[in-house]
Amino acid sequence: MAHAPDASAQSKADSPNRWQDLLAGLSIAGLLLPEAVAYSSIAALAPQAGVIALFAGLLCYGLFGTSRFAIVSATSSSAAVLAAVTATLANGDPGLRSTLAFGLVLVTGAFFLLAGLFKLGSVTSFIAKPVLRGFAFGLALTIILKQVASVVGVHLTDANLVGFLPQLLEQLPQWNWAAAAVGAVALALLWLFARFRRLPGGLLVVVIGIAAGQWLDLPAYGVKLIGVIDLSLEVPKLPVLPFADWLRLGELAFAMVMILYAESYGSISSYALKHRDRVNSNRDLLALGASNLVSGLFHGMPAGAGYSATSANEAAGATSRLAGIVAALVVLVIVLTVLPYIALTPEPILAAIVIHALARGLSLQPLGRYFIWRRDRLLVICAVGAVLVLGVLDGLLVAVAISVLLMLKQMSAADIQILGRIDGGHDFVDLQRHPTAQAVPGVLIVRPGEALFFANVERILGGALRLIRHSQTPVHTVILSLEESPDLDGTSIEALQEFFVRVHQEGKRLILARLKDDAQTALAQVQSSGVVLSGLSVDGAVQQALKAGA
């Protein structure tokens, strides 16, 4: 006979292992610091911008977040979007570009806070998974090739892959092959060190690069160093921008929030599901908002829970958010002690770190499943093509638009079902899918397949009216089941009012069934039109109609 586990032993087993968190924090710190500096280069900001985002994300999410494994810091996708946005708005002014960047981070943080306060965490993402994966693939390919161009000293004038790839190849004779060799060696070392999970490969490559750079005098061969990292904190203040610029940043911050939350939610939810953890999406929204507000106030980059850093944290053995706090403290020690040496890091090393981090995004396996399933293939192709042809920012906006259009198309294409009863019982099912079910004589029960809203209500109720008029058996009562509609918008209420009038003109009795609370409240104002509000789960007009039909 099995015995229940000892309570004290179970408590010890369930309590977080502080030593594992300490080791995990030490391990991922070596990855996070080089990546933070590298992502700053993607965003065309000073190296300290990524480091500030790293501190803000680790501390704020460590204090307020809910995931045990999420590492909130600068991410490659947000860095690329930030670079595209500021380049478009600044018109070549580097000072204005930095000011716009920090303003965008602040507005992004404010949007996250508002979403958390209004409890919008249940709306996990407006970007469909196929679109998000296609966008991530195109983005990874674009960033990698831009990093290659940066290493070999090619100046690109086009923002999209179709435009700058020919430029990259045309200038092949002018490539800086010394810098390319440094990047290639660094990339090979990163792949080698990646075989050892707990080894801080990024930090080791940086150390090796600094030592080799001083020994070989790499600047003499045209290999640039990242330069001084100035982490002297100023008094937090809002960027000085015209009102029109703030409005424009507000529009673009929506796209930034979408990509950051889609990426963060994907990382958080996947590991919560893997370890059967419970997370609070609304609290995570607040934590992301605090991270971005703090980062923006101190002139840092956008912060989100990137998949690569989060997976590295879980692989390093983290058991709680303490690992992120430890990583922040370790990075702080590194910054306070050896920051001047980090400034001697060759730029190709940072490019290699970015390329290595994004290489997993070039896997075709996540995209191939949609072709195997024969579902959403066009969405994947459109998302990849949007980034490659239109560039990062326009590609992202097109990806979001594709997702929203997909949602509207799916909901607007909802059909209406005729319900019947199985063997005279209490279960009502779709007559088309269950041939053994029988319709209630004299009663037509119809149910929309999706929630009613402005894009589908006219078509669905029009279909219901045609079913009433062309019923093969006499009908005296129509029951409209609204179980799929948690609430009703203004267009739906107006359409229902018109539907009520038309049904009564046909000489039929109309009953609404399975109304949700919000929908019933919305329709309370139109009860004077003769509508009977009730539910199938209680005795009332519905039950009377069914008994009369039986």
Coordinates of C-alpha atoms in Angstrom, one line a residue:
M1 CA 0.0 0.0 0.0
A2 CA 1.4 3.4 -1.0
H3 CA 2.1 5.8 1.8
A4 CA 1.7 9.6 1.7
P5 CA 5.0 11.5 1.4
D6 CA 6.3 13.0 4.6
A7 CA 5.1 16.7 4.9
S8 CA 8.5 18.1 5.9
A9 CA 10.3 16.2 3.1
Q10 CA 7.7 17.4 0.6
S11 CA 8.1 21.0 1.8
K12 CA 11.9 20.7 1.3
A13 CA 11.5 19.2 -2.1
D14 CA 9.1 22.0 -3.1
S15 CA 11.1 24.9 -1.7
P16 CA 13.3 26.7 -4.2
N17 CA 16.9 25.5 -4.2
R18 CA 18.8 28.7 -3.5
W19 CA 22.1 27.2 -4.6
Q20 CA 20.7 26.3 -8.0
D21 CA 19.3 29.9 -8.4
L22 CA 22.8 31.2 -7.4
L23 CA 24.5 29.1 -10.0
A24 CA 21.9 29.8 -12.6
G25 CA 22.3 33.6 -12.0
L26 CA 26.1 33.3 -12.3
S27 CA 25.8 31.3 -15.5
I28 CA 23.3 33.5 -17.4
A29 CA 25.0 36.8 -16.3
G30 CA 27.8 35.8 -18.7
L31 CA 25.3 35.6 -21.5
L32 CA 23.1 38.6 -20.7
L33 CA 25.8 41.3 -20.5
P34 CA 27.3 40.7 -24.0
E35 CA 23.9 40.3 -25.5
A36 CA 22.7 43.6 -23.9
V37 CA 25.6 45.5 -25.4
A38 CA 25.2 43.7 -28.8
Y39 CA 21.4 44.5 -29.0
S40 CA 22.3 48.2 -28.4
S41 CA 24.2 48.1 -31.7
I42 CA 21.1 46.7 -33.5
A43 CA 19.0 49.6 -32.1
A44 CA 21.7 52.1 -33.1
L45 CA 22.0 53.3 -29.5
A46 CA 25.0 53.7 -27.2
P47 CA 26.1 50.4 -25.6
Q48 CA 24.9 51.4 -22.1
A49 CA 21.2 51.5 -23.4
G50 CA 21.1 47.7 -23.5
V51 CA 22.8 47.4 -20.1
I52 CA 20.2 49.8 -18.5
A53 CA 17.4 47.7 -20.0
L54 CA 19.0 44.6 -18.6
F55 CA 19.1 46.0 -15.0
A56 CA 15.6 47.5 -15.3
G57 CA 14.1 44.2 -16.6
L58 CA 15.8 41.9 -14.2
L59 CA 15.0 43.9 -11.1
C60 CA 11.4 44.9 -11.9
Y61 CA 10.4 41.5 -13.2
G62 CA 12.2 39.8 -10.3
L63 CA 10.2 41.9 -7.9
F64 CA 6.8 42.0 -9.5
G65 CA 6.6 39.2 -12.1
T66 CA 5.2 35.7 -11.7
S67 CA 7.2 33.4 -13.9
R68 CA 10.1 31.4 -12.3
F69 CA 12.2 31.4 -15.5
A70 CA 11.4 34.6 -17.4
I71 CA 14.4 36.8 -18.0
V72 CA 13.3 40.3 -19.0
S73 CA 16.0 42.4 -20.8
A74 CA 16.6 43.9 -24.2
T75 CA 15.6 41.6 -27.1
S76 CA 16.7 41.4 -30.7
S77 CA 13.2 41.9 -32.1
S78 CA 12.4 45.0 -30.1
A79 CA 15.9 46.4 -30.9
A80 CA 15.2 46.0 -34.6
V81 CA 11.8 47.6 -34.4
L82 CA 13.2 50.4 -32.3
A83 CA 16.0 51.0 -34.9
A84 CA 13.4 51.0 -37.8
V85 CA 11.1 53.4 -36.0
T86 CA 13.7 56.0 -35.0
A87 CA 15.4 55.9 -38.3
T88 CA 12.1 56.7 -40.0
L89 CA 11.2 59.6 -37.7
A90 CA 14.7 61.2 -37.0
N91 CA 15.7 61.9 -40.6
G92 CA 19.4 61.4 -39.9
D93 CA 19.6 63.4 -36.7
P94 CA 21.4 61.1 -34.1
G95 CA 20.4 63.3 -31.2
L96 CA 16.7 63.3 -32.1
R97 CA 16.9 59.5 -32.8
S98 CA 18.1 58.8 -29.2
T99 CA 15.4 61.1 -27.8
L100 CA 12.7 59.4 -29.9
A101 CA 13.9 56.0 -28.8
F102 CA 13.7 56.8 -25.1
G103 CA 10.3 58.4 -25.6
L104 CA 9.0 55.2 -27.4
V105 CA 10.3 53.0 -24.5
L106 CA 8.4 55.2 -22.0
V107 CA 5.1 55.1 -24.0
T108 CA 5.5 51.4 -24.4
G109 CA 5.8 51.0 -20.6
A110 CA 2.8 53.2 -20.1
F111 CA 0.7 51.0 -22.5
F112 CA 1.8 47.9 -20.6
L113 CA 0.8 49.4 -17.3
L114 CA -2.6 50.4 -18.7
A115 CA -3.1 46.9 -20.1
G116 CA -2.3 45.5 -16.7
L117 CA -4.6 47.9 -14.8
F118 CA -7.5 47.2 -17.2
K119 CA -6.8 43.4 -16.8
L120 CA -6.2 42.8 -20.5
G121 CA -3.9 39.9 -19.8
S122 CA -6.6 37.4 -21.0
V123 CA -6.1 38.9 -24.5
T124 CA -2.8 37.0 -24.7
S125 CA -1.9 38.1 -28.2
F126 CA -3.5 39.6 -31.3
I127 CA -0.7 38.1 -33.4
A128 CA -1.5 34.6 -34.7
K129 CA 1.2 32.0 -34.0
P130 CA 1.9 31.3 -37.7
V131 CA 2.3 35.0 -38.4
L132 CA 4.5 35.5 -35.3
R133 CA 6.8 32.6 -36.3
G134 CA 7.0 33.8 -39.9
F135 CA 7.8 37.3 -38.7
A136 CA 10.5 36.0 -36.3
F137 CA 12.1 34.0 -39.1
G138 CA 12.2 36.9 -41.5
L139 CA 13.4 39.2 -38.7
A140 CA 16.2 36.8 -37.7
L141 CA 17.4 36.5 -41.3
T142 CA 17.3 40.3 -41.7
I143 CA 19.2 41.1 -38.5
I144 CA 21.9 38.4 -39.2
L145 CA 22.6 39.8 -42.7
K146 CA 22.7 43.3 -41.3
Q147 CA 25.2 42.2 -38.7
V148 CA 27.3 40.6 -41.4
A149 CA 27.2 43.9 -43.3
S150 CA 28.2 45.8 -40.2
V151 CA 31.2 43.5 -39.6
V152 CA 32.6 43.7 -43.1
G153 CA 32.1 47.5 -43.3
V154 CA 29.4 47.7 -45.9
H155 CA 27.1 50.7 -45.6
L156 CA 23.5 49.8 -46.6
T157 CA 21.0 52.4 -47.8
D158 CA 17.9 50.1 -48.0
A159 CA 16.0 48.8 -45.0
N160 CA 14.7 45.6 -46.5
L161 CA 16.5 42.4 -47.4
V162 CA 15.5 42.6 -51.1
G163 CA 17.2 46.0 -51.4
F164 CA 20.3 45.5 -49.2
L165 CA 21.3 42.0 -50.2
P166 CA 22.5 43.1 -53.7
Q167 CA 24.4 46.0 -52.1
L168 CA 26.1 43.6 -49.7
L169 CA 27.2 41.3 -52.6
E170 CA 28.2 44.2 -54.9
Q171 CA 30.7 45.5 -52.4
L172 CA 32.4 42.2 -51.9
P173 CA 35.8 43.4 -53.0
Q174 CA 35.7 46.1 -50.3
W175 CA 34.9 43.8 -47.4
N176 CA 37.0 44.1 -44.3
W177 CA 38.2 40.5 -44.3
A178 CA 40.1 40.9 -41.0
A179 CA 36.9 41.8 -39.2
A180 CA 35.1 39.0 -41.0
A181 CA 37.8 36.5 -39.7
V182 CA 37.4 37.8 -36.1
G183 CA 33.6 37.3 -36.3
A184 CA 33.9 33.8 -37.8
V185 CA 36.3 32.7 -35.1
A186 CA 34.1 34.1 -32.4
L187 CA 31.1 32.4 -33.9
A188 CA 32.9 29.1 -34.0
L189 CA 33.9 29.5 -30.3
L190 CA 30.3 30.3 -29.3
W191 CA 29.1 27.1 -31.1
L192 CA 31.8 25.1 -29.2
F193 CA 31.0 26.6 -25.8
A194 CA 27.3 26.1 -26.3
R195 CA 27.8 22.4 -25.9
F196 CA 28.4 23.0 -22.2
R197 CA 25.2 24.4 -20.8
R198 CA 26.6 26.0 -17.7
L199 CA 29.5 27.6 -19.4
P200 CA 29.1 31.4 -19.9
G201 CA 30.2 31.2 -23.5
G202 CA 29.3 34.8 -24.4
L203 CA 31.4 36.2 -21.6
L204 CA 34.3 33.8 -22.4
V205 CA 34.3 34.9 -26.0
V206 CA 34.3 38.6 -25.0
V207 CA 37.3 37.9 -22.7
I208 CA 39.2 36.1 -25.4
G209 CA 38.3 38.8 -27.9
I210 CA 39.6 41.6 -25.6
A211 CA 42.9 39.7 -25.0
A212 CA 43.4 38.8 -28.7
G213 CA 42.5 42.3 -29.7
Q214 CA 45.2 43.8 -27.6
W215 CA 47.8 41.2 -28.6
L216 CA 47.1 41.5 -32.3
D217 CA 46.4 45.2 -32.3
L218 CA 43.1 44.6 -34.2
P219 CA 42.3 48.4 -34.6
A220 CA 45.4 48.5 -36.9
Y221 CA 43.6 46.1 -39.3
G222 CA 40.4 48.2 -39.3
V223 CA 38.6 46.2 -36.6
K224 CA 36.6 48.6 -34.5
L225 CA 36.1 48.4 -30.7
I226 CA 32.8 49.1 -29.0
G227 CA 34.2 52.1 -27.1
V228 CA 33.5 53.6 -23.7
I229 CA 30.3 52.5 -21.9
D230 CA 29.1 55.4 -19.9
L231 CA 26.7 54.2 -17.1
S232 CA 26.6 57.4 -15.1
L233 CA 22.9 57.7 -14.3
E234 CA 21.2 61.0 -14.8
V235 CA 18.1 62.3 -13.0
P236 CA 15.1 60.6 -14.6
K237 CA 13.2 62.9 -16.9
L238 CA 10.9 62.9 -19.8
P239 CA 12.3 63.5 -23.3
V240 CA 11.5 66.9 -24.7
L241 CA 9.5 66.3 -27.9
P242 CA 6.7 68.1 -29.7
F243 CA 3.2 66.9 -29.1
A244 CA 2.9 65.6 -32.7
D245 CA 6.0 63.4 -32.1
W246 CA 4.4 62.0 -28.9
L247 CA 1.2 61.1 -30.9
R248 CA 3.3 59.4 -33.5
L249 CA 5.2 57.5 -30.8
G250 CA 1.9 56.4 -29.3
E251 CA 0.8 54.9 -32.6
L252 CA 4.2 53.0 -33.0
A253 CA 4.2 52.0 -29.4
F254 CA 1.2 49.8 -30.1
A255 CA 3.3 47.7 -32.5
M256 CA 6.1 47.6 -30.0
V257 CA 3.8 46.4 -27.2
M258 CA 2.3 43.7 -29.5
I259 CA 5.7 42.2 -30.5
L260 CA 7.1 42.5 -27.0
Y261 CA 4.1 40.9 -25.3
A262 CA 3.7 38.2 -28.0
E263 CA 7.4 37.3 -27.5
S264 CA 7.2 37.6 -23.7
Y265 CA 3.9 35.7 -23.4
G266 CA 5.3 32.9 -25.6
S267 CA 8.3 32.5 -23.4
I268 CA 6.4 32.7 -20.1
S269 CA 3.5 30.5 -21.0
S270 CA 5.7 27.7 -22.7
Y271 CA 7.8 27.2 -19.5
A272 CA 4.8 27.6 -17.2
L273 CA 3.1 24.8 -19.2
K274 CA 6.2 22.7 -19.2
H275 CA 6.6 22.9 -15.4
R276 CA 2.9 23.1 -14.5
D277 CA 3.4 26.6 -13.0
R278 CA 0.6 29.1 -12.6
V279 CA 1.3 32.6 -13.8
N280 CA -0.7 35.8 -13.6
S281 CA -0.8 37.5 -17.0
N282 CA -2.1 40.8 -15.7
R283 CA 0.6 41.0 -13.1
D284 CA 3.2 40.2 -15.8
L285 CA 1.8 43.1 -17.8
L286 CA 2.4 45.4 -14.9
A287 CA 5.9 44.0 -14.4
L288 CA 6.7 44.6 -18.1
G289 CA 5.3 48.1 -17.8
A290 CA 7.5 48.9 -14.8
S291 CA 10.5 47.5 -16.6
N292 CA 10.1 49.6 -19.7
L293 CA 9.2 52.8 -17.7
V294 CA 12.3 52.5 -15.6
S295 CA 14.4 51.7 -18.6
G296 CA 13.0 54.6 -20.6
L297 CA 13.5 57.1 -17.7
F298 CA 17.2 56.1 -17.5
H299 CA 17.6 56.1 -21.3
G300 CA 17.5 52.4 -21.8
M301 CA 16.1 50.1 -24.5
P302 CA 12.7 48.3 -24.6
A303 CA 12.6 45.2 -22.3
G304 CA 10.8 41.9 -22.7
A305 CA 11.1 38.2 -21.8
G306 CA 13.2 36.9 -24.7
Y307 CA 13.0 33.2 -25.5
S308 CA 16.8 32.7 -25.7
A309 CA 17.6 34.2 -22.3
T310 CA 14.6 32.5 -20.7
S311 CA 15.5 29.1 -22.1
A312 CA 19.1 29.6 -21.0
N313 CA 17.9 30.4 -17.4
E314 CA 15.7 27.3 -17.3
A315 CA 18.6 25.2 -18.7
A316 CA 21.0 26.6 -16.1
G317 CA 18.7 25.1 -13.3
A318 CA 16.8 28.2 -12.1
T319 CA 14.0 27.4 -9.6
S320 CA 12.7 30.9 -8.8
R321 CA 12.9 34.6 -9.8
L322 CA 15.9 34.8 -7.5
A323 CA 18.1 33.7 -10.4
G324 CA 17.3 36.9 -12.3
I325 CA 18.1 39.0 -9.2
V326 CA 21.4 37.2 -8.8
A327 CA 22.2 37.7 -12.5
A328 CA 21.6 41.5 -12.0
L329 CA 23.9 41.6 -9.1
V330 CA 26.6 39.7 -10.9
V331 CA 26.3 42.0 -13.9
L332 CA 26.6 45.0 -11.5
V333 CA 29.8 43.6 -10.1
I334 CA 31.2 43.1 -13.6
V335 CA 30.2 46.7 -14.5
L336 CA 31.7 48.2 -11.4
T337 CA 35.0 46.3 -11.7
V338 CA 35.9 45.5 -15.4
L339 CA 33.7 47.9 -17.4
P340 CA 36.7 49.8 -18.9
Y341 CA 38.0 46.4 -20.3
I342 CA 34.6 45.6 -21.9
A343 CA 35.0 48.8 -23.9
L344 CA 37.9 47.1 -25.6
T345 CA 35.7 44.4 -27.1
P346 CA 36.0 44.1 -30.9
E347 CA 32.7 44.9 -32.6
P348 CA 32.7 41.6 -34.6
I349 CA 32.5 39.8 -31.3
L350 CA 29.2 41.4 -30.6
A351 CA 27.9 40.7 -34.1
A352 CA 28.9 37.0 -33.6
I353 CA 26.9 36.9 -30.3
V354 CA 23.8 38.3 -32.0
I355 CA 24.1 35.9 -34.9
H356 CA 24.6 33.0 -32.5
A357 CA 21.6 34.0 -30.5
L358 CA 19.3 34.4 -33.5
A359 CA 20.5 31.3 -35.4
R360 CA 17.9 29.1 -33.8
G361 CA 15.3 31.4 -35.2
L362 CA 16.3 30.3 -38.7
S363 CA 15.1 26.7 -38.1
L364 CA 12.5 25.7 -40.7
Q365 CA 10.9 23.1 -38.4
P366 CA 8.4 25.5 -36.7
L367 CA 7.3 26.8 -40.1
G368 CA 7.3 23.4 -41.8
R369 CA 4.6 22.0 -39.5
Y370 CA 2.0 24.4 -41.0
F371 CA 2.8 23.0 -44.5
I372 CA 2.5 19.5 -43.2
W373 CA -0.8 20.3 -41.5
R374 CA -1.9 22.3 -44.6
R375 CA -3.0 25.1 -42.4
D376 CA -2.1 28.8 -42.4
R377 CA 0.6 28.3 -45.1
L378 CA -0.3 31.6 -46.8
L379 CA 0.0 33.4 -43.4
V380 CA 3.5 32.2 -42.9
I381 CA 4.6 33.1 -46.4
C382 CA 3.0 36.6 -46.1
A383 CA 4.7 37.2 -42.7
V384 CA 8.1 36.2 -43.9
G385 CA 7.7 38.1 -47.1
A386 CA 6.5 41.3 -45.4
V387 CA 9.7 41.6 -43.3
L388 CA 12.0 40.8 -46.2
V389 CA 10.3 43.1 -48.7
L390 CA 9.0 45.9 -46.5
G391 CA 11.5 46.0 -43.7
V392 CA 11.2 45.4 -40.0
L393 CA 8.7 48.1 -39.0
D394 CA 6.4 47.9 -42.0
G395 CA 6.7 44.2 -41.9
L396 CA 5.6 44.1 -38.2
L397 CA 2.6 46.3 -38.9
V398 CA 1.6 44.2 -41.8
A399 CA 2.0 41.0 -39.6
V400 CA -0.3 42.5 -37.0
A401 CA -2.8 43.5 -39.7
I402 CA -2.8 40.0 -41.1
S403 CA -3.5 38.6 -37.7
V404 CA -6.4 41.0 -37.0
L405 CA -7.9 40.3 -40.5
L406 CA -7.5 36.6 -39.9
M407 CA -9.5 36.9 -36.6
L408 CA -12.2 39.0 -38.2
K409 CA -12.5 36.7 -41.2
Q410 CA -12.8 33.6 -39.0
M411 CA -15.4 35.2 -36.7
S412 CA -17.3 36.8 -39.5
A413 CA -17.5 33.5 -41.4
A414 CA -19.3 31.8 -38.5
D415 CA -22.3 29.7 -39.5
I416 CA -25.6 29.2 -37.7
Q417 CA -26.6 25.8 -36.5
I418 CA -30.0 24.2 -36.0
L419 CA -30.1 22.2 -32.7
G420 CA -32.1 19.1 -31.9
R421 CA -32.5 16.8 -28.9
I422 CA -30.8 13.4 -28.5
D423 CA -33.3 10.6 -27.6
G424 CA -35.6 13.0 -25.9
G425 CA -33.0 13.9 -23.3
H426 CA -31.8 17.3 -22.2
D427 CA -28.7 17.6 -24.5
F428 CA -29.1 19.8 -27.6
V429 CA -26.7 19.3 -30.5
D430 CA -26.1 20.3 -34.1
L431 CA -28.5 18.4 -36.3
Q432 CA -26.0 18.3 -39.2
R433 CA -23.3 16.6 -37.1
H434 CA -25.7 14.3 -35.2
P435 CA -28.2 12.7 -37.6
T436 CA -29.8 10.8 -34.7
A437 CA -30.9 14.0 -33.0
Q438 CA -34.5 15.1 -33.5
A439 CA -35.8 18.6 -33.8
V440 CA -38.5 19.7 -31.3
P441 CA -41.8 19.9 -33.2
G442 CA -43.0 23.4 -33.7
V443 CA -39.8 24.8 -32.2
L444 CA -36.8 26.0 -34.2
I445 CA -33.6 26.2 -32.1
V446 CA -30.7 28.1 -33.7
R447 CA -27.2 28.9 -32.4
P448 CA -24.5 31.1 -34.0
G449 CA -21.2 29.3 -34.3
E450 CA -19.3 32.3 -33.0
A451 CA -19.9 35.4 -30.8
L452 CA -22.1 38.0 -32.5
F453 CA -20.3 41.2 -33.3
F454 CA -20.4 44.0 -35.9
A455 CA -18.8 42.0 -38.7
N456 CA -21.0 38.9 -38.6
V457 CA -24.3 39.8 -36.9
E458 CA -26.2 40.9 -40.0
R459 CA -25.2 37.8 -42.0
I460 CA -25.9 35.4 -39.1
L461 CA -29.3 36.8 -38.2
G462 CA -30.2 37.0 -41.9
G463 CA -29.5 33.3 -42.2
A464 CA -31.6 32.6 -39.1
L465 CA -34.5 34.5 -40.7
R466 CA -34.2 32.5 -43.9
L467 CA -34.3 29.3 -41.9
I468 CA -37.5 30.4 -40.2
R469 CA -39.2 31.3 -43.5
H470 CA -38.1 28.1 -45.3
S471 CA -38.7 25.7 -42.5
Q472 CA -40.3 22.4 -43.8
T473 CA -42.4 22.0 -40.7
P474 CA -44.7 24.5 -39.0
V475 CA -42.9 26.6 -36.4
H476 CA -44.6 28.6 -33.7
T477 CA -41.5 29.4 -31.5
V478 CA -37.9 30.4 -32.4
I479 CA -35.2 29.9 -29.7
L480 CA -32.0 31.9 -30.4
S481 CA -29.2 30.4 -28.2
L482 CA -26.5 33.1 -27.5
E483 CA -24.2 30.9 -25.5
E484 CA -21.2 31.9 -27.7
S485 CA -21.7 35.6 -27.1
P486 CA -20.3 36.8 -23.8
D487 CA -21.4 40.4 -24.6
L488 CA -23.0 42.4 -27.4
D489 CA -21.8 45.5 -29.1
G490 CA -24.1 48.3 -30.4
T491 CA -24.3 46.9 -33.9
S492 CA -25.4 43.5 -32.6
I493 CA -28.1 45.1 -30.4
E494 CA -29.5 47.1 -33.3
A495 CA -29.5 44.0 -35.5
L496 CA -31.2 41.9 -32.8
Q497 CA -33.9 44.6 -32.4
E498 CA -34.6 44.4 -36.1
F499 CA -34.5 40.6 -35.9
F500 CA -37.1 40.7 -33.1
V501 CA -39.4 42.8 -35.2
R502 CA -39.1 40.6 -38.3
V503 CA -39.7 37.4 -36.3
H504 CA -42.9 38.8 -34.7
Q505 CA -44.0 40.0 -38.1
E506 CA -43.8 36.3 -39.2
G507 CA -46.2 35.4 -36.4
K508 CA -43.6 33.6 -34.4
R509 CA -42.6 33.8 -30.8
L510 CA -39.0 34.6 -30.1
I511 CA -37.0 33.5 -27.0
L512 CA -33.4 34.2 -26.2
A513 CA -31.6 31.4 -24.4
R514 CA -28.3 30.9 -22.6
L515 CA -27.6 34.6 -22.2
K516 CA -24.4 35.6 -20.5
D517 CA -24.7 38.2 -17.7
D518 CA -23.2 41.1 -19.8
A519 CA -25.3 40.3 -22.8
Q520 CA -28.5 40.1 -20.7
T521 CA -27.7 43.4 -19.1
A522 CA -27.2 45.0 -22.5
L523 CA -30.6 43.6 -23.7
A524 CA -32.4 44.7 -20.6
Q525 CA -33.1 48.1 -22.3
V526 CA -35.0 46.4 -25.1
Q527 CA -37.3 44.1 -23.1
S528 CA -40.2 46.4 -24.0
S529 CA -40.1 45.0 -27.6
G530 CA -41.6 41.7 -26.3
V531 CA -38.4 39.7 -26.0
V532 CA -38.4 37.0 -23.3
L533 CA -35.1 36.7 -21.5
S534 CA -34.4 33.3 -20.0
G535 CA -31.9 30.4 -19.9
L536 CA -32.0 26.7 -20.8
S537 CA -30.7 25.8 -17.4
V538 CA -33.8 27.0 -15.5
D539 CA -37.6 26.6 -15.8
G540 CA -39.3 29.3 -17.7
A541 CA -40.3 30.3 -21.2
V542 CA -37.7 28.0 -22.9
Q543 CA -38.8 24.9 -20.9
Q544 CA -42.5 25.7 -21.6
A545 CA -41.8 26.0 -25.3
L546 CA -39.9 22.7 -25.4
K547 CA -42.7 20.9 -23.4
A548 CA -45.3 22.3 -25.7
G549 CA -43.3 21.2 -28.7
A550 CA -42.9 17.7 -27.2

